[in-house]
Short mmCIF file of C-alpha atoms in Angstrom, two decimals:
data_model
loop_
_atom_site.label_atom_id
_atom_site.label_comp_id
_atom_site.label_asym_id
_atom_site.label_seq_id
_atom_site.Cartn_x
_atom_site.Cartn_y
_atom_site.Cartn_z
CA MET A 1 -46.73 -18.72 18.81
CA ILE A 2 -45.06 -17.46 15.48
CA SER A 3 -42.86 -20.08 13.41
CA LEU A 4 -40.29 -18.66 11.78
CA LYS A 5 -38.43 -20.51 8.60
CA VAL A 6 -35.07 -19.52 7.52
CA SER A 7 -32.37 -21.23 5.04
CA VAL A 8 -29.08 -22.49 6.64
CA PRO A 9 -26.04 -21.11 5.06
CA GLN A 10 -22.94 -22.72 4.28
CA SER A 11 -20.79 -20.24 6.22
CA ALA A 12 -21.12 -17.00 7.84
CA SER A 13 -18.69 -13.94 9.03
CA LYS A 14 -19.27 -11.31 11.97
CA ARG A 15 -16.94 -9.06 13.20
CA ILE A 16 -16.95 -8.59 17.50
CA THR A 17 -15.56 -5.99 19.26
CA ILE A 18 -12.86 -7.46 22.46
CA THR A 19 -14.53 -6.51 25.55
CA GLN A 20 -12.34 -5.11 28.28
CA TYR A 21 -12.95 -5.19 31.61
CA ASP A 22 -10.67 -4.74 35.41
CA ASN A 23 -7.40 -5.66 33.07
CA LYS A 24 -8.97 -8.90 31.72
CA ARG A 25 -10.87 -9.42 28.26
CA LYS A 26 -13.20 -11.36 26.99
CA ILE A 27 -14.37 -12.50 23.52
CA GLN A 28 -18.52 -12.67 23.67
CA VAL A 29 -19.99 -13.92 20.17
CA SER A 30 -24.26 -13.34 20.97
CA THR A 31 -25.83 -14.76 17.47
CA ASN A 32 -28.73 -15.85 16.06
CA LEU A 33 -26.44 -17.89 13.69
CA PHE A 34 -25.28 -20.37 16.41
CA PRO A 35 -28.47 -23.06 15.65
CA LEU A 36 -28.64 -22.85 12.10
CA CYS A 37 -24.67 -23.68 12.68
CA GLY A 38 -25.09 -26.54 15.23
CA PHE A 39 -24.45 -24.34 17.84
CA GLU A 40 -27.56 -25.05 19.98
CA ARG A 41 -28.09 -24.65 23.92
CA GLY A 42 -25.94 -27.19 26.16
CA VAL A 43 -24.12 -28.74 23.25
CA PRO A 44 -20.38 -29.08 24.30
CA VAL A 45 -17.85 -27.83 22.60
CA ILE A 46 -13.96 -27.44 22.74
CA GLU A 47 -11.43 -24.61 22.34
CA THR A 48 -8.60 -25.04 20.26
CA ALA A 49 -5.15 -22.61 19.37
CA ILE A 50 -4.50 -22.11 16.39
CA GLY A 51 -1.08 -20.57 16.68
CA GLN A 52 0.59 -17.42 17.93
CA ASP A 53 -1.22 -14.26 17.36
CA LYS A 54 -3.25 -16.36 14.79
CA GLY A 55 -6.63 -17.01 17.05
CA TYR A 56 -8.40 -20.01 17.88
CA ILE A 57 -11.51 -22.81 16.55
CA VAL A 58 -14.26 -23.76 18.83
CA GLU A 59 -15.72 -27.18 17.35
CA LEU A 60 -18.93 -29.16 18.83
CA ALA A 61 -16.78 -31.81 21.29
CA THR A 62 -16.79 -35.45 19.36
CA PRO A 63 -18.75 -37.66 22.09
CA GLY A 64 -16.55 -40.35 24.08
CA ILE A 65 -13.37 -38.03 24.05
CA PRO A 66 -12.37 -37.60 26.95
CA TYR A 67 -11.16 -33.69 26.33
CA ASN A 68 -8.95 -31.40 28.96
CA LYS A 69 -11.55 -28.37 29.47
CA VAL A 70 -14.60 -28.61 27.80
CA LYS A 71 -17.77 -25.82 27.51
CA ARG A 72 -20.50 -25.09 26.22
CA ILE A 73 -22.80 -22.97 24.67
CA TYR A 74 -25.88 -20.88 26.75
CA GLU A 75 -28.74 -19.34 26.23
CA ARG A 76 -30.36 -16.23 27.98
CA SER A 77 -33.70 -15.07 27.85
CA TYR A 78 -34.89 -11.18 27.37
CA LYS A 79 -38.30 -10.81 28.78
CA SER A 80 -39.39 -7.29 27.19
CA ARG A 81 -38.07 -8.18 23.79
CA ARG A 82 -40.52 -9.11 21.01
CA SER A 83 -38.52 -9.88 19.01
CA ASN A 84 -35.61 -12.41 19.59
CA PRO A 85 -35.99 -13.02 23.13
CA LEU A 86 -33.86 -15.96 23.30
CA GLU A 87 -29.81 -15.55 22.95
CA THR A 88 -27.38 -17.98 22.09
CA TYR A 89 -24.04 -17.07 23.13
CA PHE A 90 -20.17 -18.52 23.89
CA GLU A 91 -17.79 -16.90 25.57
CA THR A 92 -14.17 -16.70 26.29
CA THR A 93 -12.60 -15.57 28.56
CA SER A 94 -9.29 -17.69 28.98
CA LYS A 95 -6.24 -16.03 29.53
CA LYS A 96 -4.56 -18.83 28.51
CA ILE A 97 -6.28 -18.60 24.81
CA LEU A 98 -6.60 -14.92 25.05
CA ASP A 99 -2.81 -14.50 25.40
CA ASN A 100 -1.75 -16.60 23.23
CA CYS A 101 -3.85 -16.37 20.41
CA ILE A 102 -4.63 -12.57 20.03
CA PRO A 103 -2.74 -10.06 20.29
CA LYS A 104 -3.66 -7.52 22.90
CA MET A 105 -3.10 -4.78 20.05
CA ALA A 106 -6.31 -5.83 18.37
CA LYS A 107 -9.84 -3.92 19.58
CA MET A 108 -11.65 -7.02 17.43
CA VAL A 109 -11.86 -9.93 15.45
CA HIS A 110 -13.09 -12.03 13.23
CA VAL A 111 -15.62 -14.76 13.34
CA THR A 112 -16.11 -17.45 11.26
CA LEU A 113 -18.86 -19.78 11.40
CA VAL A 114 -19.69 -23.44 9.61
CA TYR A 115 -21.89 -25.91 10.90
CA GLY A 116 -19.42 -27.49 13.93
CA LYS A 117 -16.98 -25.00 13.66
CA MET A 118 -16.18 -21.28 14.55
CA ILE A 119 -13.03 -19.48 13.44
CA VAL A 120 -11.89 -16.87 15.40
CA VAL A 121 -9.36 -14.53 14.46
CA PRO A 122 -7.77 -11.27 15.79
CA ILE A 123 -8.10 -8.28 13.54
CA LEU A 124 -5.24 -6.59 14.22
CA ASP A 125 -4.80 -2.60 14.79
CA TYR A 126 -2.45 -2.05 12.06
CA ALA A 127 -2.36 1.42 12.76
CA GLN A 128 -0.30 0.59 16.01
CA GLU A 129 1.54 -1.44 14.06
CA GLN A 130 2.65 1.13 11.62
CA LEU A 131 3.42 3.43 14.44
CA SER A 132 5.85 0.39 15.88
CA LYS A 133 7.35 -0.34 13.02
CA LEU A 134 8.81 2.86 12.11
CA ALA A 135 9.45 3.75 15.52
CA ARG A 136 12.07 0.96 15.21
CA ALA A 137 13.10 1.81 11.08
CA ILE A 138 16.63 2.06 10.69
CA ASN A 139 15.56 5.13 8.21
CA PRO A 140 11.80 6.07 8.63
CA PHE A 141 12.53 8.66 5.83
CA THR A 142 11.40 6.85 2.59
CA VAL A 143 8.74 7.46 0.31
CA PHE A 144 6.65 5.34 -2.32
CA SER A 145 6.03 7.29 -5.28
CA ALA A 146 2.80 7.11 -7.61
CA CYS A 147 1.77 8.99 -10.85
CA THR A 148 4.92 10.64 -11.58
CA ALA A 149 7.48 11.88 -13.46
CA GLY A 150 10.54 12.49 -10.73
CA VAL A 151 9.55 16.15 -10.14
CA ASP A 152 7.63 14.96 -6.97
CA ALA A 153 9.80 12.12 -5.80
CA HIS A 154 12.51 15.07 -6.29
CA ALA A 155 11.59 16.97 -4.70
CA ALA A 156 10.95 14.77 -1.95
CA MET A 157 14.28 13.43 -2.27
CA SER A 158 15.24 17.38 -1.53
CA ALA A 159 13.56 17.35 2.13
CA GLY A 160 15.81 14.67 3.01
CA PHE A 161 13.61 11.92 1.66
CA GLU A 162 14.81 8.39 0.26
CA ILE A 163 12.58 6.87 -2.92
CA ASN A 164 12.07 3.39 -2.00
CA SER A 165 9.25 2.29 -4.89
CA VAL A 166 7.61 4.06 -7.87
CA ILE A 167 4.46 3.12 -9.29
CA GLU A 168 4.80 5.20 -13.34
CA TRP A 169 3.03 4.13 -16.49
CA ARG A 170 2.32 6.77 -19.17
CA PRO A 171 -1.24 6.24 -20.78
CA GLN A 172 -1.34 5.54 -24.67
CA GLU A 173 -2.84 9.07 -25.84
CA SER A 174 -4.84 8.59 -29.35
CA ARG A 175 -2.21 10.97 -30.60
CA ASP A 176 0.63 9.09 -30.28
CA LYS A 177 2.66 7.71 -33.00
CA THR A 178 5.34 5.31 -30.70
CA ASP A 179 4.98 3.80 -27.07
CA LYS A 180 5.15 6.19 -24.24
CA THR A 181 4.34 4.22 -21.27
CA GLU A 182 8.12 4.39 -19.95
CA THR A 183 8.50 8.38 -20.94
CA GLY A 184 7.87 9.10 -17.55
CA ILE A 185 9.56 6.17 -15.74
CA MET A 186 13.37 6.96 -17.45
CA SER A 187 12.65 10.73 -16.30
CA LEU A 188 12.63 9.77 -12.96
CA LEU A 189 15.63 7.32 -13.06
CA SER A 190 17.44 9.40 -14.91
CA ASN A 191 17.00 12.19 -11.20
CA VAL A 192 16.51 10.47 -9.33
CA PRO A 193 17.61 6.59 -7.25
CA VAL A 194 15.01 4.19 -7.03
CA LYS A 195 14.81 0.51 -5.74
CA HIS A 196 11.63 -1.07 -7.27
CA ILE A 197 9.71 0.94 -10.17
CA PHE A 198 6.46 -0.81 -11.38
CA ASN A 199 5.73 0.21 -15.16
CA GLU A 200 2.16 -0.99 -14.70
CA ASP A 201 -1.19 0.92 -14.99
CA ILE A 202 -2.34 1.55 -11.81
CA THR A 203 -5.42 0.79 -12.42
CA TYR A 204 -4.55 -2.62 -12.53
CA ILE A 205 -2.04 -3.00 -10.77
CA SER A 206 -2.16 -6.01 -8.11
CA THR A 207 -1.37 -4.59 -4.90
CA ASP A 208 -0.21 -8.57 -3.26
CA TYR A 209 2.84 -7.57 -6.07
CA ILE A 210 3.42 -4.60 -4.31
CA LYS A 211 3.45 -5.86 -1.13
CA TRP A 212 5.84 -8.93 -2.56
CA ALA A 213 8.06 -6.85 -3.40
CA THR A 214 8.42 -4.41 -1.64
CA LYS A 215 8.85 -6.14 2.04
CA LYS A 216 12.65 -5.89 2.17
CA ASN A 217 11.92 -1.73 1.75
CA PRO A 218 8.95 -0.31 3.39
CA SER A 219 8.19 3.53 2.81
CA SER A 220 6.47 5.76 5.14
CA VAL A 221 5.46 8.00 3.21
CA PHE A 222 2.72 7.73 0.41
CA ILE A 223 2.85 10.71 -2.42
CA LEU A 224 1.30 10.12 -5.21
CA SER A 225 -0.28 12.95 -7.76
CA LEU A 226 -3.31 10.66 -9.47
CA GLN A 227 -4.23 11.59 -13.56
CA CYS A 228 -6.25 15.09 -12.57
CA ASP A 229 -7.48 16.08 -16.40
CA GLU A 230 -10.95 14.46 -15.76
CA VAL A 231 -11.45 17.27 -12.57
CA SER A 232 -9.64 19.74 -14.66
CA ILE A 233 -11.43 23.23 -15.81
CA VAL A 234 -9.23 23.39 -17.96
CA LYS A 235 -11.19 19.96 -20.70
CA SER A 236 -13.88 20.21 -21.92
CA LYS A 237 -17.26 19.07 -20.73
CA SER A 238 -17.74 16.80 -24.35
CA LEU A 239 -14.28 15.66 -23.95
CA LYS A 240 -14.72 14.79 -20.58
CA ASP A 241 -17.76 12.82 -21.73
CA VAL A 242 -16.00 11.21 -24.49
CA SER A 243 -13.60 9.93 -22.79
CA PHE A 244 -16.03 8.31 -19.74
CA ASP A 245 -18.10 6.34 -22.61
CA ASN A 246 -14.84 5.44 -24.18
CA MET A 247 -13.57 4.34 -20.95
CA ASP A 248 -10.43 5.85 -21.19
CA SER A 249 -11.72 8.24 -18.21
CA SER A 250 -9.20 8.59 -14.67
CA LEU A 251 -12.25 9.66 -12.74
CA ASP A 252 -12.58 6.53 -11.00
CA MET A 253 -7.67 6.83 -9.89
CA VAL A 254 -9.40 7.18 -6.97
CA ILE A 255 -10.19 4.34 -5.96
CA ASP A 256 -6.41 3.10 -7.28
CA GLY A 257 -4.93 5.38 -4.82
CA ILE A 258 -7.22 4.24 -1.81
CA ARG A 259 -6.56 0.25 -2.70
CA ILE A 260 -3.34 0.76 -2.44
CA VAL A 261 -3.64 2.64 0.76
CA GLU A 262 -5.35 -0.46 1.74
CA ALA A 263 -3.29 -2.59 1.33
CA MET A 264 0.24 -0.79 1.84
CA ARG A 265 -0.98 0.98 5.68
CA PHE A 266 0.87 4.08 4.99
CA PRO A 267 1.98 6.18 8.14
CA VAL A 268 1.29 9.30 6.30
CA VAL A 269 -0.07 9.37 3.08
CA VAL A 270 0.18 12.97 0.67
CA LEU A 271 -1.74 13.58 -2.27
CA GLU A 272 -1.46 15.99 -4.63
CA GLN A 273 -4.72 17.07 -6.83
CA VAL A 274 -5.69 20.27 -9.02
CA THR A 275 -8.04 22.49 -6.74
CA GLY A 276 -11.59 21.04 -8.54
CA PHE A 277 -11.27 17.55 -6.84
CA ALA A 278 -11.97 19.07 -3.77
CA THR A 279 -14.15 21.87 -4.90
CA THR A 280 -16.03 20.92 -7.54
CA SER A 281 -16.31 16.91 -7.05
CA ASP A 282 -17.09 14.98 -5.05
CA LEU A 283 -14.13 12.66 -5.41
CA GLY A 284 -12.12 14.90 -2.81
CA LYS A 285 -15.16 13.82 0.14
CA VAL A 286 -14.38 10.09 -0.79
CA TRP A 287 -10.32 10.22 -0.60
CA ASP A 288 -10.58 12.45 2.56
CA LEU A 289 -13.72 10.35 4.24
CA ARG A 290 -12.23 6.36 3.34
CA LEU A 291 -9.04 7.51 4.84
CA ARG A 292 -10.35 8.78 8.01
CA LYS A 293 -12.46 5.08 8.18
CA LEU A 294 -8.85 3.53 7.57
CA GLY A 295 -7.83 5.60 10.91
CA TYR A 296 -5.91 8.32 9.56
CA LYS A 297 -5.67 12.52 10.89
CA THR A 298 -6.15 14.82 8.23
CA HIS A 299 -5.83 17.54 6.52
CA SER A 300 -6.34 19.80 3.58
CA LEU A 301 -4.74 22.92 1.82
CA ILE A 302 -5.44 24.89 -0.94
CA ALA A 303 -2.79 26.22 -2.09
CA ASP A 304 -1.77 29.13 -4.14
CA PRO A 305 2.55 28.93 -4.84
CA ARG A 306 3.00 32.86 -4.75
CA ASP A 307 1.99 32.93 -0.71
CA TYR A 308 5.20 30.12 -0.56
CA ASN A 309 7.86 31.79 -2.07
CA GLY A 310 6.70 30.70 -5.33
CA ILE A 311 6.22 32.74 -8.98
CA THR A 312 3.60 31.14 -10.85
CA SER A 313 -0.57 30.63 -9.41
CA ARG A 314 -0.74 27.21 -10.50
CA LYS A 315 -3.63 26.63 -6.95
CA ARG A 316 -3.21 22.93 -6.12
CA PHE A 317 -5.36 21.41 -3.46
CA PHE A 318 -3.25 19.08 -1.49
CA HIS A 319 -4.17 16.34 1.33
CA VAL A 320 -1.87 15.08 4.06
CA ALA A 321 -3.43 11.64 5.93
CA THR A 322 -1.73 10.53 8.81
CA LEU A 323 -1.99 8.05 11.52
CA LEU A 324 1.43 9.59 13.24
CA PRO A 325 -0.66 10.74 17.23
CA ASN A 326 1.28 14.22 17.00
CA GLN A 327 -0.49 17.57 15.32
CA PHE A 328 0.83 18.16 11.03
CA TYR A 329 1.26 21.58 10.21
CA PHE A 330 1.32 23.02 6.29
CA PRO A 331 4.17 25.63 5.18
CA GLU A 332 3.55 29.06 7.02
CA GLN A 333 2.35 31.40 4.55
CA SER A 334 5.17 34.58 2.97
CA PRO A 335 4.15 37.54 1.36
CA ARG A 336 3.53 37.46 -2.12
CA ASN A 337 6.54 39.25 -4.32
CA ASN A 338 5.42 42.38 -6.03
CA THR A 339 8.21 42.84 -8.38
CA PRO A 340 8.38 42.31 -11.70
CA ILE A 341 10.30 38.85 -12.80
CA TRP A 342 11.14 40.46 -16.21
CA ASP A 343 14.94 40.94 -15.02
CA LYS A 344 15.31 37.78 -13.44
CA TYR A 345 13.48 35.01 -15.45
CA ILE A 346 12.37 36.48 -18.77
CA LYS A 347 15.27 38.17 -19.87
CA PRO A 348 18.45 36.04 -20.09
CA HIS A 349 16.07 33.91 -22.21
CA LEU A 350 14.90 36.77 -24.90
CA ASN A 351 17.25 35.77 -27.60
CA LYS A 352 16.53 31.80 -27.09
CA MET A 353 13.04 32.45 -27.54
CA ARG A 354 11.05 31.74 -30.78
CA VAL A 355 8.45 34.38 -32.67
CA ILE A 356 5.05 32.68 -32.85
CA THR A 357 3.02 36.50 -32.91
CA ASN A 358 1.74 35.37 -36.72
CA THR A 359 0.10 31.55 -35.85
CA SER A 360 -3.37 30.76 -35.72
CA SER A 361 -3.00 30.19 -31.97
CA VAL A 362 -2.30 32.97 -30.96
CA LYS A 363 -4.36 34.81 -32.63
CA LYS A 364 -7.38 32.74 -31.19
CA GLY A 365 -6.08 32.68 -27.99
CA LEU A 366 -5.76 36.49 -27.74
CA ALA A 367 -9.39 36.69 -29.28
CA ASP A 368 -10.38 34.55 -26.83
CA GLY A 369 -8.75 36.02 -23.64
CA ARG A 370 -7.18 32.49 -23.02
CA LEU A 371 -3.62 33.44 -23.62
CA ARG A 372 -1.70 34.03 -20.70
CA ILE A 373 0.34 36.27 -21.00
CA ILE A 374 3.79 37.41 -19.30
CA ASN A 375 5.03 40.75 -20.33
CA GLU A 376 7.20 43.31 -18.28
CA GLN A 377 5.24 44.48 -15.41
CA SER A 378 4.20 40.75 -14.72
CA THR A 379 5.03 39.77 -11.13
CA TYR A 380 4.23 36.19 -11.71
CA SER A 381 3.73 33.79 -13.93
CA ASN A 382 -0.16 31.67 -14.93
CA SER A 383 -0.02 27.98 -14.99
CA ILE A 384 1.91 25.92 -17.36
CA LEU A 385 -0.43 23.59 -19.27
CA LYS A 386 0.49 19.86 -20.31
CA SER A 387 -0.12 21.03 -23.65
CA GLN A 388 1.95 23.75 -23.50
CA ASN A 389 4.24 22.41 -26.05
CA ARG A 390 1.34 22.12 -28.65
CA GLN A 391 1.20 25.93 -28.77
CA ALA A 392 -2.34 25.93 -28.13
CA LYS A 393 -4.53 29.18 -27.85
CA ASP A 394 -4.23 28.35 -23.63
CA SER A 395 -0.37 28.37 -23.81
CA LEU A 396 2.29 30.27 -21.53
CA VAL A 397 3.44 33.06 -23.75
CA VAL A 398 6.08 36.04 -23.22
CA GLU A 399 4.66 39.63 -25.21
CA HIS A 400 8.06 41.59 -25.95
CA ASN A 401 8.30 44.69 -28.00
CA GLY A 402 5.16 43.81 -30.02
CA GLU A 403 5.60 40.36 -30.50
CA ILE A 404 5.09 36.92 -28.69
CA LEU A 405 7.21 34.69 -28.35
CA PHE A 406 7.34 31.06 -26.94
CA PRO A 407 9.30 30.04 -23.62
CA ASN A 408 12.39 28.09 -23.85
CA GLU A 409 11.98 24.82 -21.48
CA GLU A 410 14.96 26.32 -19.05
CA LEU A 411 12.54 28.76 -18.93
CA LEU A 412 9.40 27.03 -17.89
CA LYS A 413 11.51 24.66 -15.49
CA GLU A 414 12.55 28.13 -13.44
CA LEU A 415 9.27 29.20 -13.09
CA MET A 416 8.26 25.96 -11.90
CA GLY A 417 11.63 26.30 -9.35
CA ILE A 418 12.47 22.74 -10.66
CA PRO A 419 16.38 22.84 -9.62
CA GLU A 420 18.66 22.67 -12.54
CA SER A 421 20.07 19.28 -11.71
CA PHE A 422 16.98 18.34 -12.55
CA THR A 423 17.71 16.93 -16.18
CA LEU A 424 14.50 16.26 -18.93
CA ASP A 425 16.99 14.83 -21.01
CA ALA A 426 15.67 11.41 -21.37
CA ASN A 427 13.07 12.32 -23.04
CA ASN A 428 12.36 14.60 -26.49
CA ARG A 429 11.06 18.17 -26.39
CA GLU A 430 7.30 17.42 -26.27
CA ILE A 431 7.27 14.46 -24.27
CA SER A 432 9.47 17.33 -21.53
CA THR A 433 7.43 20.11 -21.39
CA GLU A 434 4.33 17.69 -20.80
CA ILE A 435 6.81 16.36 -17.80
CA ILE A 436 6.93 20.27 -16.39
CA GLY A 437 3.10 21.02 -17.32
CA GLN A 438 1.86 18.37 -14.87
CA SER A 439 4.10 18.96 -12.58
CA VAL A 440 4.54 20.12 -9.29
CA ASP A 441 5.76 24.18 -8.06
CA TYR A 442 8.79 22.76 -6.72
CA PRO A 443 9.92 24.93 -3.84
CA PHE A 444 6.13 24.28 -2.19
CA TYR A 445 6.29 20.95 -2.37
CA LYS A 446 9.36 21.01 -0.79
CA SER A 447 8.80 22.78 1.10
CA LEU A 448 5.97 21.07 2.56
CA MET A 449 8.13 17.55 2.26
CA GLU A 450 9.93 19.19 4.99
CA GLN A 451 6.82 20.15 6.79
CA VAL A 452 6.37 15.98 6.69
CA LYS A 453 9.59 15.27 7.51
CA ILE A 454 9.58 17.29 10.98
CA HIS A 455 5.84 15.54 11.11
CA ILE A 456 7.61 12.15 11.42
CA THR A 457 10.23 13.71 13.65
CA GLU A 458 8.70 15.15 16.46
CA PHE A 459 6.78 11.04 16.63
CA ILE A 460 10.58 9.61 16.52
CA GLU A 461 11.50 11.59 19.17
CA SER A 462 8.53 11.49 21.46
CA THR A 463 8.68 7.80 21.27
CA LYS A 464 11.31 8.10 23.36
CA SER A 465 8.80 8.74 26.17
CA PRO A 466 6.84 5.52 27.72
CA HIS A 467 3.15 7.21 27.45
CA LEU A 468 3.37 7.30 23.50
CA MET A 469 2.94 3.68 22.37
CA ASN A 470 -0.70 4.01 24.55
CA SER A 471 -2.03 7.72 22.65
CA SER A 472 -4.47 7.39 20.86
CA PHE A 473 -5.38 8.73 17.44
#
């Protein structure tokens, strides 16, 4: 016989699935760790409730005390096993203990073992809990927005959502001469009423604090546009490497988006990103995989606004994750515009644009073929970049009568479909143009959020049917 020596831990933990049978439940803990924690075969133990839906404790019975009910640790043998032929186990089958201590929605329990004591607490099915709250919500159309200067939040509001909470903190950049960390927040507050503002770096914000601050105003939808520089084709590899070495990179921001979702368990999560997030990096896979492991059904789309009544080629990756059991559908496509946009969009602004024909950036952009030109034959506009106001060689420009003109702010907003009512007066021209260049295509995003609202509405309507809350998803 082989004698095995093992060390004795101070504590150990396991996750155990609750057994369901004949409309009954039982919790069976079978582990090699029992003898290491004093739970030898045959020793007497007692079960004690911690509290309603809070779990229970199994501990060694003290000799001489007349307990009402004493149970024992059992052992069973498996002759076919070469390893571990003897197995120590304990079962809880008491309806009184289980009904009082373990909610029926719980499918698993968490077991903590210390010497002489086993603590069993329920692992709640957060998805089912969130669906129950959503079905009873006074206003189910509420949003928690992250990494926004207000355009996506405003589009969500125009689709019928109330914006409860926002995380926004513009990182300081090496070129900044003043503190610009509040520029996004001030833009948002100029356009959208919000209950809770978190002007904090998403990398360091405490999810415990978020839960505490928003507990009276929970949100049904989490919308976020994580910083995209590190997966964008616009930023060079050399600059990405420098950012990584200097720890200025936002590549790991996906981790913070995930940890907020894990903490808050929003019924619906909507992510917007550049296409490289899903096509040239594994970040999109990481995002999708983790949300599926959290119980979400996921849907993704690379959308070109031109296929959804837009006039820019601003392709973006959209990922919608939902706990709701009913199907989600993205907006339907429509035929692309084939009429020049000149008369409707460009012509009214010609006398407001300045001539930049002879600037070095224009000459470089023309030589490299990177200048984004709108002319009288253009049926759409190329994407506007964050760097637009810096008049880089990949800026959007207008060609007219042999001259190159620089678009004004109003035209940029119109091309992106941002309504006139959305003001950028809280910031200077540089920051305002940055906000436009980092924004979502407004018409598409509004239609996307309208689809999210339909998705939630259909769920709430279906809760009036008695079968829904037992649906699997």
